[in-house]
């Protein structure tokens, strides 16, 4: 337990240093102060500080205490927040997105373009043992259909996890899906019709655009601040000007900019939408990947009318190949059930039951603690390496969770051209253009921080930086 507590303190301080809250040269709180605040022994705090000192992040000064090293945070500023044109847009990004998906899916390339933790960070052997044990003990049940809404055991586990986060969601209010994308697909099809307007943040996950494009829906974009996410005033402005059928937001560690919408803003957004009875589709796939001391809340926490549809999955945390997601559809359960039933009847039985048992045995939380620590370390290593190898004028996000970095390159750099050049060098990236329906973010890229930091990865980031240097306009 003490080992876990010192790791918690270490992670919290690392997050504060990465975000700039504790800048270079800043004196850290005293051992006794942190001990009293965290309710742990002074020796536990000292262990955390010693680990940070070993990593070269802080330094001790005789009779003065511990300080953030001057070279511990050579980070560029965070990306800017360009304001989109506030009007409906017909979406046409399928061809470019298809090219990106082909690139990020190539296992021969250094995987900086995909948003997924490396296989070695996931408990695949433990999961395989659980699945094999369940198949031996009850092989007959593994080959049959489950109900449309999915495994009761898994839904009970998800209900328990929701309760731990302060949400009152019963098992019968949950539908298991084939990953978060199917959950979002079910939500969108339950709510919108061709020609409807849907409010989204920008930048946002490019598959949202594909999903809306396939439904014949128009998107209206509001800016996503790289630190604070969705601004209620932007939501209110859009609601006052347009007939909006639904919203899709990612409040916790938005893909790609890593933004975290504060609780106060979440509550205000839910209230604004409730006044107009507009449903909100919430994507929370990265919510468990927080770097701070506690999990962030969700929009659904503030929903009293069943208007928030929460979608999530285990794809970013546990088992992307198992394709296990879920939807908490609120008042729209009947519509969601119908869409799920006519899409693929039900999600695969063996994977649902294996994940349910994995959660029931308490393995998931242990795994998450280790995964969050690794992601934080890898994120910081990549931030620092970008700052040392990319040209001046580069900006890098400072996420408080998740597994990606959003990088704004100097003006004049075309991220799509960079993607093709990087592929020739054996590197995959995701160009910024695909994260908006408008022609913005052309000089931005998304990079995956889900890979263990090593010499090969460092060389890949350095090579990418060299390509960016070569694309700078003459005289810059």
XYZ file of C-alpha atoms in Angstrom:
476
model
C 0.000 0.000 0.000
C 2.832 2.418 0.869
C 4.438 1.649 -2.509
C 1.185 2.625 -4.198
C 0.954 5.851 -2.175
C 4.481 7.008 -3.007
C 3.770 6.307 -6.688
C 0.604 8.406 -6.442
C 2.553 11.337 -4.989
C 5.259 10.954 -7.635
C 2.696 10.908 -10.475
C 0.878 13.937 -9.096
C 4.091 15.967 -8.913
C 5.167 14.840 -12.391
C 1.821 15.967 -13.761
C 2.190 19.374 -12.088
C 5.669 19.777 -13.561
C 4.523 18.687 -17.039
C 1.574 21.092 -16.968
C 3.733 24.025 -15.843
C 2.079 24.383 -12.425
C 5.499 23.710 -10.918
C 7.921 25.512 -13.213
C 11.716 25.202 -13.451
C 13.386 26.434 -10.262
C 10.196 26.188 -8.194
C 10.562 24.911 -4.636
C 8.485 21.806 -3.944
C 6.234 21.619 -0.872
C 8.033 20.399 2.232
C 8.013 16.715 3.129
C 5.907 17.379 6.228
C 3.390 19.477 4.285
C 2.848 16.755 1.671
C 2.780 14.125 4.411
C -0.017 15.940 6.263
C -1.971 16.749 3.094
C -1.737 13.219 1.687
C -2.069 11.477 5.068
C 1.025 9.336 4.569
C 4.303 8.923 6.419
C 7.097 11.415 5.783
C 9.218 8.461 4.622
C 6.669 7.767 1.872
C 6.923 11.346 0.578
C 10.718 11.161 0.779
C 10.611 7.988 -1.326
C 8.596 9.825 -4.003
C 10.999 12.781 -3.977
C 14.003 10.445 -4.169
C 12.533 8.766 -7.244
C 11.972 12.132 -8.931
C 15.533 13.124 -8.089
C 16.829 9.854 -9.545
C 14.994 10.641 -12.801
C 16.611 14.061 -12.982
C 13.344 15.955 -12.585
C 14.078 17.614 -9.226
C 17.177 18.348 -7.154
C 17.820 18.715 -3.444
C 19.631 21.758 -2.103
C 21.243 21.649 1.357
C 19.064 23.337 4.007
C 16.694 24.614 1.295
C 14.595 21.638 0.219
C 13.725 20.169 -3.160
C 13.432 22.188 -6.380
C 12.330 21.514 -9.951
C 15.487 21.350 -12.045
C 16.065 24.188 -14.480
C 16.365 21.719 -17.352
C 13.441 19.539 -16.269
C 10.920 21.327 -18.423
C 12.347 22.463 -21.705
C 8.866 22.255 -23.178
C 7.455 24.418 -25.953
C 4.222 26.321 -25.256
C 0.911 24.510 -25.799
C -0.851 24.730 -29.188
C -3.103 27.663 -29.992
C -6.889 27.520 -30.305
C -8.005 28.793 -33.722
C -11.693 29.632 -33.835
C -13.681 27.717 -36.454
C -16.258 29.364 -38.676
C -19.506 28.906 -36.785
C -21.773 27.439 -39.451
C -22.956 24.001 -40.597
C -20.500 22.069 -42.754
C -21.130 19.152 -45.065
C -18.492 16.568 -44.235
C -16.202 15.119 -46.911
C -13.123 13.599 -45.353
C -13.495 9.879 -46.179
C -10.688 9.568 -48.740
C -8.090 11.316 -46.599
C -9.147 9.420 -43.488
C -8.905 6.129 -45.416
C -5.311 6.987 -46.381
C -4.479 7.780 -42.763
C -6.045 4.544 -41.504
C -4.027 2.577 -44.046
C -0.859 4.227 -42.787
C -1.485 3.842 -39.054
C -2.571 0.233 -39.567
C 0.742 -0.746 -41.182
C 2.567 -2.786 -38.532
C 5.876 -2.304 -40.345
C 5.836 1.409 -39.485
C 6.847 3.041 -36.199
C 3.353 3.499 -34.681
C 3.217 7.208 -33.865
C -0.064 7.693 -35.719
C -2.352 5.250 -33.945
C -4.033 6.041 -30.614
C -3.485 2.814 -28.723
C -1.157 1.532 -26.001
C 1.529 -0.917 -27.078
C 0.734 -4.589 -26.607
C 3.501 -4.972 -24.014
C 1.664 -2.500 -21.759
C -1.515 -4.592 -21.808
C -2.223 -7.704 -19.682
C -2.763 -10.009 -22.657
C -1.390 -13.100 -20.929
C -3.575 -12.590 -17.862
C -6.632 -12.074 -20.046
C -5.807 -15.162 -22.095
C -5.518 -17.265 -18.932
C -8.871 -15.979 -17.667
C -10.527 -16.702 -21.032
C -9.007 -20.207 -21.200
C -10.125 -21.014 -17.659
C -13.684 -19.915 -18.393
C -13.766 -21.944 -21.611
C -12.644 -25.063 -19.723
C -15.153 -24.588 -16.929
C -18.195 -23.812 -19.079
C -17.431 -24.262 -22.775
C -21.080 -24.624 -23.799
C -22.090 -21.142 -22.663
C -19.174 -19.611 -24.593
C -20.591 -20.528 -28.012
C -24.165 -19.299 -27.591
C -25.801 -15.919 -28.094
C -26.060 -13.472 -25.251
C -28.990 -11.045 -24.952
C -28.854 -7.980 -27.202
C -27.830 -5.824 -24.232
C -24.898 -8.135 -23.466
C -23.473 -10.143 -20.580
C -25.210 -9.491 -17.270
C -21.941 -10.191 -15.427
C -20.144 -7.516 -17.423
C -22.970 -5.017 -17.065
C -22.939 -5.561 -13.309
C -19.216 -4.834 -13.202
C -19.689 -1.672 -15.264
C -22.516 -0.606 -12.968
C -20.221 -1.074 -9.956
C -17.466 0.978 -11.596
C -19.984 3.699 -12.406
C -21.117 3.743 -8.764
C -17.503 4.165 -7.620
C -17.353 7.247 -9.862
C -20.583 8.625 -8.367
C -22.955 7.517 -11.141
C -26.175 5.645 -10.430
C -26.531 3.435 -13.506
C -28.206 0.044 -13.152
C -27.067 -2.989 -15.216
C -30.309 -2.890 -17.218
C -29.444 0.665 -18.298
C -26.247 -0.481 -20.040
C -25.849 -2.034 -23.500
C -22.601 -3.775 -24.457
C -21.258 -2.893 -27.912
C -18.401 -3.860 -30.231
C -16.084 -1.115 -29.039
C -16.731 2.578 -28.487
C -17.216 3.253 -32.195
C -20.259 1.007 -32.294
C -21.529 2.687 -29.130
C -21.200 6.072 -30.858
C -22.779 4.652 -34.007
C -25.743 3.397 -31.979
C -26.067 6.761 -30.241
C -25.964 8.793 -33.460
C -28.425 6.541 -35.285
C -30.757 6.702 -32.286
C -30.881 10.505 -32.409
C -30.228 12.089 -35.796
C -31.537 12.023 -39.343
C -29.958 13.178 -42.625
C -29.730 16.963 -42.774
C -29.607 17.444 -38.996
C -26.970 19.654 -37.357
C -24.645 18.115 -34.755
C -22.382 20.245 -32.538
C -18.815 18.959 -32.086
C -15.557 20.347 -30.712
C -12.557 20.924 -32.958
C -10.148 19.320 -33.090
C -11.969 16.053 -32.419
C -11.604 12.374 -33.269
C -11.717 11.961 -37.043
C -14.013 8.920 -36.860
C -16.739 11.236 -35.532
C -16.619 12.953 -38.909
C -16.834 9.661 -40.796
C -19.762 8.611 -38.654
C -21.642 11.859 -39.245
C -20.774 11.874 -42.952
C -22.207 8.373 -43.356
C -25.436 9.532 -41.695
C -25.753 12.558 -44.008
C -25.436 14.904 -41.034
C -23.850 18.369 -40.985
C -21.420 19.342 -38.249
C -21.042 22.672 -36.477
C -17.668 23.118 -34.793
C -16.760 24.996 -31.646
C -13.143 25.327 -30.479
C -11.551 22.848 -28.105
C -9.070 24.665 -25.890
C -5.926 22.498 -25.552
C -6.094 22.704 -21.751
C -9.728 23.440 -20.873
C -11.675 21.682 -23.606
C -15.257 22.791 -24.168
C -16.253 26.356 -23.216
C -19.939 26.723 -22.214
C -20.078 30.190 -23.810
C -19.194 28.663 -27.189
C -21.928 26.071 -26.733
C -24.454 28.762 -25.822
C -23.480 30.853 -28.854
C -24.007 27.913 -31.205
C -27.331 26.961 -29.618
C -28.641 30.496 -30.023
C -27.805 30.600 -33.735
C -28.609 27.134 -35.066
C -31.127 24.338 -34.793
C -28.940 21.656 -33.232
C -30.210 18.105 -32.930
C -27.406 16.692 -30.752
C -23.842 17.243 -29.503
C -20.793 14.965 -29.432
C -18.109 15.967 -26.928
C -15.054 14.303 -25.367
C -14.578 16.100 -22.036
C -11.823 13.917 -20.598
C -8.522 13.933 -22.531
C -10.000 14.779 -25.886
C -8.504 13.021 -28.886
C -6.319 14.616 -30.281
C -5.534 17.659 -28.097
C -5.725 15.921 -24.702
C -7.906 18.667 -23.210
C -9.779 18.209 -19.936
C -13.042 20.125 -19.519
C -13.394 21.366 -15.886
C -16.301 20.171 -13.736
C -17.846 23.645 -13.607
C -17.928 23.800 -17.406
C -19.333 20.270 -17.643
C -22.189 21.197 -15.332
C -22.934 24.407 -17.264
C -22.959 22.602 -20.618
C -25.372 19.941 -19.363
C -27.643 22.657 -17.945
C -27.629 24.616 -21.230
C -28.579 21.531 -23.211
C -31.242 20.471 -20.716
C -32.977 23.839 -21.074
C -33.437 23.086 -24.784
C -33.850 19.308 -24.403
C -30.862 18.638 -26.668
C -29.135 15.275 -26.130
C -25.382 15.011 -25.573
C -23.315 12.046 -26.748
C -20.308 11.754 -24.433
C -17.153 9.902 -25.482
C -15.214 8.814 -22.371
C -12.790 6.203 -23.725
C -9.757 7.839 -22.070
C -11.324 8.811 -18.742
C -9.497 6.057 -16.822
C -6.105 7.259 -18.087
C -5.707 10.251 -15.767
C -2.274 11.332 -14.533
C -3.541 13.188 -11.463
C -4.721 11.813 -8.117
C -8.327 11.073 -9.110
C -10.507 10.212 -12.067
C -12.218 13.188 -13.730
C -16.006 13.337 -13.684
C -18.174 12.884 -16.754
C -20.954 15.015 -18.223
C -23.395 12.290 -17.218
C -22.649 13.016 -13.557
C -24.643 16.253 -13.901
C -27.468 14.796 -16.007
C -30.825 14.619 -14.224
C -33.047 14.146 -17.292
C -31.446 11.221 -19.114
C -30.220 13.431 -21.953
C -26.549 12.401 -21.756
C -25.598 9.227 -23.628
C -22.258 7.982 -22.317
C -20.094 5.843 -24.625
C -16.861 4.118 -23.658
C -14.772 0.983 -24.117
C -11.736 -0.989 -22.964
C -9.886 -0.350 -26.237
C -7.501 2.287 -24.842
C -6.941 0.628 -21.489
C -7.178 -3.150 -21.644
C -7.890 -5.077 -24.839
C -8.420 -3.238 -28.154
C -8.713 -6.508 -30.059
C -11.557 -7.780 -27.864
C -13.793 -4.957 -29.151
C -15.685 -4.468 -25.890
C -17.486 -1.164 -25.439
C -20.707 0.025 -23.894
C -23.366 2.679 -24.052
C -25.381 4.166 -21.192
C -28.221 5.632 -23.279
C -30.333 7.263 -20.580
C -33.861 8.031 -21.800
C -32.955 6.778 -25.287
C -32.557 3.126 -24.283
C -35.395 1.839 -26.480
C -33.934 3.473 -29.587
C -30.410 2.292 -28.735
C -31.610 -1.272 -28.134
C -33.339 -1.327 -31.511
C -30.284 -0.010 -33.378
C -27.968 -2.491 -31.637
C -30.316 -5.404 -32.325
C -30.501 -4.618 -36.037
C -26.765 -3.905 -36.381
C -25.160 -7.157 -35.179
C -27.600 -8.786 -32.706
C -25.055 -8.950 -29.870
C -21.373 -8.633 -29.019
C -19.148 -11.747 -28.875
C -19.773 -13.930 -25.817
C -16.279 -15.215 -24.819
C -14.640 -11.794 -24.752
C -17.453 -10.239 -22.715
C -17.320 -12.971 -20.093
C -13.512 -12.906 -19.896
C -13.441 -9.143 -19.330
C -16.233 -9.434 -16.740
C -14.195 -11.973 -14.778
C -11.031 -9.873 -15.122
C -12.873 -6.942 -13.528
C -14.548 -9.097 -10.887
C -11.200 -10.447 -9.696
C -9.826 -6.917 -9.198
C -7.177 -7.215 -11.889
C -8.269 -4.170 -13.894
C -7.515 -1.544 -11.253
C -4.062 -2.983 -10.611
C -3.356 -2.901 -14.331
C -4.641 0.682 -14.671
C -2.319 1.989 -11.963
C 0.703 0.618 -13.807
C -0.562 1.762 -17.213
C -1.190 5.337 -16.066
C 2.318 5.555 -14.617
C 3.878 4.295 -17.857
C 1.804 6.620 -20.041
C 2.796 9.635 -17.955
C 6.491 8.754 -18.189
C 6.247 8.124 -21.946
C 4.327 11.350 -22.531
C 6.936 13.393 -20.696
C 9.804 11.691 -22.524
C 8.249 12.444 -25.906
C 7.439 16.053 -24.973
C 11.045 16.626 -23.966
C 12.471 14.949 -27.072
C 10.221 16.997 -29.359
C 11.419 20.165 -27.651
C 15.021 19.174 -28.383
C 14.664 17.940 -31.976
C 11.836 19.908 -33.635
C 12.330 23.439 -35.014
C 11.608 26.621 -33.090
C 7.975 27.659 -33.229
C 6.759 24.128 -32.476
C 4.055 23.893 -29.816
C 3.194 20.751 -27.823
C 0.117 19.894 -25.754
C 0.419 19.208 -22.025
C -2.298 16.629 -21.403
C -3.313 15.565 -17.920
C -4.163 12.083 -19.155
C -4.687 9.920 -22.219
C -2.198 8.543 -24.708
C -1.592 11.199 -27.383
C 0.213 14.493 -27.943
C -1.094 17.307 -30.162
C 1.773 19.099 -31.875
C 1.446 22.429 -33.682
C 4.263 22.818 -36.214
C 5.582 26.109 -37.612
C 3.384 27.773 -40.212
C 3.961 26.536 -43.730
C 4.432 22.877 -42.767
C 1.802 20.677 -44.464
C 0.946 17.773 -42.142
C -0.483 15.633 -44.970
C 2.733 15.957 -46.967
C 4.637 15.238 -43.750
C 2.584 12.057 -43.309
C 3.652 10.770 -46.738
C 7.292 11.722 -46.202
C 7.297 10.107 -42.750
C 5.847 6.915 -44.189
C 8.789 6.720 -46.590
C 11.021 6.870 -43.503
C 9.085 4.064 -41.775
C 7.035 6.293 -39.450
C 3.262 6.709 -39.210
C 1.622 9.916 -37.959
C -1.897 11.369 -37.981
C -2.111 14.729 -39.830
C -4.083 17.515 -38.180
C -6.323 18.122 -41.204
C -8.437 15.056 -40.448
C -9.434 16.312 -36.996
C -11.701 19.073 -38.323
C -14.347 19.360 -41.022
C -12.909 22.747 -41.930
C -9.507 23.356 -43.516
C -7.690 23.991 -40.270
C -4.928 22.322 -38.272
C -3.006 21.751 -41.533
C 0.246 22.336 -39.629
C -0.646 20.062 -36.691
C -0.047 16.364 -36.054
C -1.162 13.843 -33.447
C 1.454 11.513 -31.974
C 0.884 8.346 -29.965
C 2.529 8.178 -26.523
C 1.405 4.616 -25.861
C 4.750 3.011 -26.736
C 7.523 2.302 -24.212
C 10.182 4.976 -24.604
C 13.368 3.508 -26.065
C 16.205 4.323 -28.459
C 14.209 3.279 -31.532
C 11.338 5.573 -30.625
C 13.710 8.440 -29.833
C 15.353 8.039 -33.254
C 11.919 8.023 -34.893
C 10.878 11.277 -33.206
C 14.238 12.809 -34.095
C 13.782 11.705 -37.718
C 10.339 13.251 -37.784
C 11.812 16.487 -36.469
C 14.387 16.432 -39.275
C 11.598 16.092 -41.848
C 9.823 19.093 -40.313
C 13.050 21.117 -40.477
C 13.277 20.240 -44.171
C 9.731 21.450 -44.858
C 10.184 24.928 -43.410
C 9.704 27.748 -45.924
C 12.938 29.274 -47.205
C 14.291 31.979 -44.928
C 12.304 30.869 -41.868
